PDB file of C-alpha atoms in Angstrom:
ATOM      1  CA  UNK A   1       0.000   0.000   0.000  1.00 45.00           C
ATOM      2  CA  UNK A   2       1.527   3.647  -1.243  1.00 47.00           C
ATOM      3  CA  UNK A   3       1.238   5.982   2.310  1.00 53.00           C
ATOM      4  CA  UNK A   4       0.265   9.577   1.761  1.00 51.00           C
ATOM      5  CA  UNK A   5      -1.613   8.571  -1.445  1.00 50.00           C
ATOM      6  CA  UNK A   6      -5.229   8.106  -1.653  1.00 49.00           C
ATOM      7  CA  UNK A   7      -6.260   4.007  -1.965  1.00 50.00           C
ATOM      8  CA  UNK A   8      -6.615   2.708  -5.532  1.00 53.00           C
ATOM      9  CA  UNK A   9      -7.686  -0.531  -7.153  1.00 61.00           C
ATOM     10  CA  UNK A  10      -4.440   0.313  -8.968  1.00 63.00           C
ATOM     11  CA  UNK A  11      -1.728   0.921  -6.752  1.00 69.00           C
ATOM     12  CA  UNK A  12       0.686  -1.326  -8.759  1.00 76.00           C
ATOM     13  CA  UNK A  13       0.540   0.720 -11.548  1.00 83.00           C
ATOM     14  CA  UNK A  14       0.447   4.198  -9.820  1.00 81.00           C
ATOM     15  CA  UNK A  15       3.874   2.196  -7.980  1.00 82.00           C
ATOM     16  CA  UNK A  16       5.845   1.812 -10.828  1.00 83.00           C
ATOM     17  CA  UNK A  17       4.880   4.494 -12.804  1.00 86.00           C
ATOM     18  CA  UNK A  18       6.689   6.630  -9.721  1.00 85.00           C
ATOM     19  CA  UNK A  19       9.014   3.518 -10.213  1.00 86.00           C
ATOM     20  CA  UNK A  20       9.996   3.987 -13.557  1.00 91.00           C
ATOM     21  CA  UNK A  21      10.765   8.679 -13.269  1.00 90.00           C
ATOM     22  CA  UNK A  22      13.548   9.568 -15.458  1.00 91.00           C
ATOM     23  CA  UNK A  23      16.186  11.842 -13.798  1.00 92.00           C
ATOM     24  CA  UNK A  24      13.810  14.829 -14.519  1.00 94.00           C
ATOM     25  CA  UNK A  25      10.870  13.392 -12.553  1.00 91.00           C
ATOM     26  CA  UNK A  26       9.145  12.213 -15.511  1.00 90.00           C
ATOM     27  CA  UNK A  27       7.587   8.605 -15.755  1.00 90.00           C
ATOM     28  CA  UNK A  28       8.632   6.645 -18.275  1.00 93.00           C
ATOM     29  CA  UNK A  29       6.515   3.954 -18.213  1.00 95.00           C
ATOM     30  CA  UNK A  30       3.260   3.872 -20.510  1.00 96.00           C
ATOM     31  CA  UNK A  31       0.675   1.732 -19.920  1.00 96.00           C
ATOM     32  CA  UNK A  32      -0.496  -0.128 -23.204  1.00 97.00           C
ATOM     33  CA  UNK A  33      -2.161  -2.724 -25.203  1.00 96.00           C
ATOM     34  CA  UNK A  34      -4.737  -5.083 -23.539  1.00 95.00           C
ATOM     35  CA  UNK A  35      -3.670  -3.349 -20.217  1.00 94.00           C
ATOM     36  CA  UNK A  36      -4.721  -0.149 -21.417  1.00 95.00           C
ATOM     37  CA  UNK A  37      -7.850  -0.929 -23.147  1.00 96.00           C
ATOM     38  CA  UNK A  38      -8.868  -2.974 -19.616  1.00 93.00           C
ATOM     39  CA  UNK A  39      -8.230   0.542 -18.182  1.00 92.00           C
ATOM     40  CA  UNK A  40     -10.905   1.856 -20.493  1.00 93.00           C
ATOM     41  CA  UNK A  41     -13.350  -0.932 -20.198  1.00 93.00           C
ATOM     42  CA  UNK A  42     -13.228  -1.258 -23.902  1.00 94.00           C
ATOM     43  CA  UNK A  43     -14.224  -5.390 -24.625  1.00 92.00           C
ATOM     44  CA  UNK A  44     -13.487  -7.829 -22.147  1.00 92.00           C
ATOM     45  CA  UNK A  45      -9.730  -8.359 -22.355  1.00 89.00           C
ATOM     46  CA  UNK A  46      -8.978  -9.000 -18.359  1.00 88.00           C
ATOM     47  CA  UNK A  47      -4.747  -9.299 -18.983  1.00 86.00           C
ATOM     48  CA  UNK A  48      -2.833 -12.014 -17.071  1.00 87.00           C
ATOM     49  CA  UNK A  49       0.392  -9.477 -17.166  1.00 89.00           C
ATOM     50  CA  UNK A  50       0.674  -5.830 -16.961  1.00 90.00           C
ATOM     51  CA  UNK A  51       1.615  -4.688 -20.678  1.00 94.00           C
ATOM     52  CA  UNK A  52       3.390  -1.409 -20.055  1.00 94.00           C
ATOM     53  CA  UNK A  53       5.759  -0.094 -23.048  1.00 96.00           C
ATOM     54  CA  UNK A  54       9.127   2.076 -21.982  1.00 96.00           C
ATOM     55  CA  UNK A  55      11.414   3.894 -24.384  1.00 95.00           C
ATOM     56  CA  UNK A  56      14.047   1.987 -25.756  1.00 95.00           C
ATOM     57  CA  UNK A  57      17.108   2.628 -23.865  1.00 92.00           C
ATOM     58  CA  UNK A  58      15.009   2.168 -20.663  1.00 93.00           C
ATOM     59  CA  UNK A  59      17.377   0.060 -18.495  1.00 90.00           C
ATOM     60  CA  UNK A  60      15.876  -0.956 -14.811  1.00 90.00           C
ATOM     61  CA  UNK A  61      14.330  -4.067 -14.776  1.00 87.00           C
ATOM     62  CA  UNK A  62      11.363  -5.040 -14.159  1.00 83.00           C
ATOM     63  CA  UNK A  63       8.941  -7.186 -12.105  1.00 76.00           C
ATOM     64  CA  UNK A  64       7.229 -10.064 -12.494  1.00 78.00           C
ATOM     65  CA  UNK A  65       3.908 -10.064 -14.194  1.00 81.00           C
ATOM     66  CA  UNK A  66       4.701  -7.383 -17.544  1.00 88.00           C
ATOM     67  CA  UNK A  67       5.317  -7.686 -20.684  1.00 91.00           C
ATOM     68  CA  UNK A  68       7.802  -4.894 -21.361  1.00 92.00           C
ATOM     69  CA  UNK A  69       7.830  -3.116 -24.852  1.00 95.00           C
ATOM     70  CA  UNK A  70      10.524  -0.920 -26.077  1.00 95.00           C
ATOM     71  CA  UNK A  71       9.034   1.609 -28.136  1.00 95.00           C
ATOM     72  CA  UNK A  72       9.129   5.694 -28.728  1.00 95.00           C
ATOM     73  CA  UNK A  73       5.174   6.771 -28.383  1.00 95.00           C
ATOM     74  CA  UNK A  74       4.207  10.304 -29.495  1.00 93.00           C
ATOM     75  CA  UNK A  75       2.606  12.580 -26.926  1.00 92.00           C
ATOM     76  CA  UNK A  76      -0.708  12.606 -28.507  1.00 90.00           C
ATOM     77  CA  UNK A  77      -1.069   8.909 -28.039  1.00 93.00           C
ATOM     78  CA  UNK A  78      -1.122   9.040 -24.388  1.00 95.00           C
ATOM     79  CA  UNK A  79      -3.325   9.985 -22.194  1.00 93.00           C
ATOM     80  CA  UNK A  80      -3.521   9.774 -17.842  1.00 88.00           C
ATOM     81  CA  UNK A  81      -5.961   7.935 -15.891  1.00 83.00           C
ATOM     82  CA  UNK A  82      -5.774   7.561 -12.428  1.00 79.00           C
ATOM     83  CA  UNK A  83      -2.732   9.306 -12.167  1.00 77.00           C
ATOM     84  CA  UNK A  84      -0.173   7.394 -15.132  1.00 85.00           C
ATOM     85  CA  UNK A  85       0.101   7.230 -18.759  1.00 93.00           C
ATOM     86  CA  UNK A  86      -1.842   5.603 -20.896  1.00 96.00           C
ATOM     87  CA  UNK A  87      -1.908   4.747 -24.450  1.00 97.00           C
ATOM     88  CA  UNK A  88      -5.028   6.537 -25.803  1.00 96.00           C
ATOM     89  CA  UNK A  89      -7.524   4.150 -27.518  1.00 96.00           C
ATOM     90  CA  UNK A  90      -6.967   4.054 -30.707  1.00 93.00           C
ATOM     91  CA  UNK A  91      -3.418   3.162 -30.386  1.00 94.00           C
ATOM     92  CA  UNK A  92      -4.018   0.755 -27.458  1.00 96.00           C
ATOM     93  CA  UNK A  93      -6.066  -1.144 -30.077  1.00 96.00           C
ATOM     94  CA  UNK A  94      -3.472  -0.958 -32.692  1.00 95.00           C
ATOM     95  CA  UNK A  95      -0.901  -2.152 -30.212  1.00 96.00           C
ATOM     96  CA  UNK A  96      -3.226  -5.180 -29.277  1.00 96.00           C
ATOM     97  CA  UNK A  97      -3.818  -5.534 -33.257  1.00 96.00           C
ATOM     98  CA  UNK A  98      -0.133  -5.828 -33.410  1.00 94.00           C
ATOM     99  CA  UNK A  99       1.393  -8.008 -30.955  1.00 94.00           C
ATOM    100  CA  UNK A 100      -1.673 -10.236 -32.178  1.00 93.00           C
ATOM    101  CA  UNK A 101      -4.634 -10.459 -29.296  1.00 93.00           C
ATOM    102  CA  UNK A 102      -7.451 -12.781 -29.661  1.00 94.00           C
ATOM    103  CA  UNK A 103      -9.430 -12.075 -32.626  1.00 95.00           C
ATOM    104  CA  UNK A 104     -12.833 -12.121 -31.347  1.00 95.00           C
ATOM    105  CA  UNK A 105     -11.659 -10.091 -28.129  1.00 95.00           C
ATOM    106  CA  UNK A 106     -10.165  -7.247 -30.459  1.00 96.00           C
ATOM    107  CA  UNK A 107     -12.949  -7.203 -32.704  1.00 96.00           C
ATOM    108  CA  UNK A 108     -15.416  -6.877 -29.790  1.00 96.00           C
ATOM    109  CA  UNK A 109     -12.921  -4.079 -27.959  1.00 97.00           C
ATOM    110  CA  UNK A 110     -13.164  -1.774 -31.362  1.00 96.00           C
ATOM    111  CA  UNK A 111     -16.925  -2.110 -31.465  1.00 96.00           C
ATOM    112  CA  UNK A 112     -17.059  -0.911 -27.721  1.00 96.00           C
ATOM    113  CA  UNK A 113     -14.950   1.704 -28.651  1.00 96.00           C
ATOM    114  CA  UNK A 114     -16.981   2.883 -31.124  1.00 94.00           C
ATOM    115  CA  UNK A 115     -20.131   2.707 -29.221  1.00 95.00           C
ATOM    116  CA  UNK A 116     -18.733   4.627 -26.246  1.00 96.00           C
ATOM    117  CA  UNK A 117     -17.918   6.969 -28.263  1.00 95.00           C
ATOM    118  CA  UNK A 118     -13.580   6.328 -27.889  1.00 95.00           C
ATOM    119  CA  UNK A 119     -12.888   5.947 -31.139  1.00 92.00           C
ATOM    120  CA  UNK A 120     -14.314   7.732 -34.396  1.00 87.00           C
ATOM    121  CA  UNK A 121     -14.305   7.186 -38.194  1.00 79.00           C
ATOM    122  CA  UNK A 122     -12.769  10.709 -39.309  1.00 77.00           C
ATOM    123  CA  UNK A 123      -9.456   9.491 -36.669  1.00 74.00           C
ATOM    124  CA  UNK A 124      -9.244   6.505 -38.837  1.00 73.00           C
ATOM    125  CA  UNK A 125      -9.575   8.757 -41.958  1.00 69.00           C
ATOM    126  CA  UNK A 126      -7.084  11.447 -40.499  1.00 69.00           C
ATOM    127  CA  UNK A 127      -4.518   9.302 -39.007  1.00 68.00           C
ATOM    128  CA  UNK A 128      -1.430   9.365 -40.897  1.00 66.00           C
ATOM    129  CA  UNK A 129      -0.891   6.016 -41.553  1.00 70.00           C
ATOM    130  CA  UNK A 130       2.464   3.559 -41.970  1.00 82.00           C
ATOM    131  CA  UNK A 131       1.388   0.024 -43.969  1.00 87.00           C
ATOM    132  CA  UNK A 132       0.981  -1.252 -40.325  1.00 87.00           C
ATOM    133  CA  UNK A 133      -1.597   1.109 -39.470  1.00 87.00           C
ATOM    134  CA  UNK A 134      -3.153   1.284 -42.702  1.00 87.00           C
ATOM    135  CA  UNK A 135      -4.131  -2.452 -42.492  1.00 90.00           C
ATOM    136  CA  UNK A 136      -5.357  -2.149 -39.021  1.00 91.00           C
ATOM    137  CA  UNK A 137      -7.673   0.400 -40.012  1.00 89.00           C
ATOM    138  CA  UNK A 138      -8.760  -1.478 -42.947  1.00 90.00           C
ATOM    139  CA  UNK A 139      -9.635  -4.448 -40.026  1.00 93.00           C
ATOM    140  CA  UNK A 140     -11.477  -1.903 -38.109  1.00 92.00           C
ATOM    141  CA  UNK A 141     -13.393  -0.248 -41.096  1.00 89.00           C
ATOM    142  CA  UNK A 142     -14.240  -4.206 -42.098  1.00 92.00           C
ATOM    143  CA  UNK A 143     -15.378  -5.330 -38.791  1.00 91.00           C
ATOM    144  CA  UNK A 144     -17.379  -1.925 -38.270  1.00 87.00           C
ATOM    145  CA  UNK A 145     -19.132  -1.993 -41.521  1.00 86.00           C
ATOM    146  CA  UNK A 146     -19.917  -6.077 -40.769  1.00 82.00           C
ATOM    147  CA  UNK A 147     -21.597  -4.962 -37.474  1.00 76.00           C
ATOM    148  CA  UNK A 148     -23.516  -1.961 -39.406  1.00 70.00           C
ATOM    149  CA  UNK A 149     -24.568  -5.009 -41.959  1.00 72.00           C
ATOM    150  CA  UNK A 150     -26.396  -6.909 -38.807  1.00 68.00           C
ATOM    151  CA  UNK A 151     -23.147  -9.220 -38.734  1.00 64.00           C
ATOM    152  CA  UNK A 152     -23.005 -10.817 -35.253  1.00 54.00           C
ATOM    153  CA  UNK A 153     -21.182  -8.964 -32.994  1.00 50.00           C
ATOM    154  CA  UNK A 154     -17.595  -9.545 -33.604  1.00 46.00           C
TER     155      UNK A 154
END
């Protein structure tokens, strides 16, 4: 239990994002992919490990219980909640998309973004895309059109 903080359901990851500060105070430590979309309630992905990503030269090591990525992520894919950094939505999707989650857990995660509202079609349409991303979106435009078509829910 953190003293002089007020009690969380997530004190681990309030712990080592205060953990993880840089030598200017800043946290390094993002959290991302299924982690981060369980943080939004978006589908029903319930994560065995933490999924956190850190910039690549990060060098203390971690716990047990995370999958560590090693990635640069912009500014305007994070967000905070509860006090740390987390990848926004639409890139905590991607992420998932990318280090290849369950299918039918994705698919149902991007349709509960959508209906809360999360994600939106002209961010698909504006993102700036790599041929990564570019597929992804074409997944999310296909399984979003099948569930406009009556299609069972992904």
């Amino acid at each position: 239990r953190l003293r002089n903080y007020p009690h969380s359901d997530r004190e681990d990851p309030i712990r080592w994002s205060l953990w993880s500060v840089n030598r200017k105070g800043e946290p390094q430590v993002v959290f991302s992919h299924q982690t981060a979309l369980s943080f939004y309630e978006i589908g029903d992905f319930m994560p065995a490990k933490t999924h956190v990503t850190v910039p690549p030269g990060f060098r203390k090591k971690f716990p047990g219980g995370c999958v560590v990525h090693r990635a640069h992520i912009p500014a305007e894919d994070t967000g905070e909640v509860s006090g740390f950094k987390v990848t926004k939505p639409f890139r905590s999707l991607f992420d998932a998309y990318e280090a290849n989650a369950e299918p039918d857990l994705l698919n149902r995660a991007i349709l509960d973004a959508f209906a809360k509202g999360l994600i939106h079609i002209n961010e698909l349409e504006a993102s700036s895309a790599d041929k990564r991303r570019k597929r992804f979106i074409s997944h999310v435009k296909e399984i979003r059109s099948h569930r406009a078509r009556g299609g069972a829910h992904a």
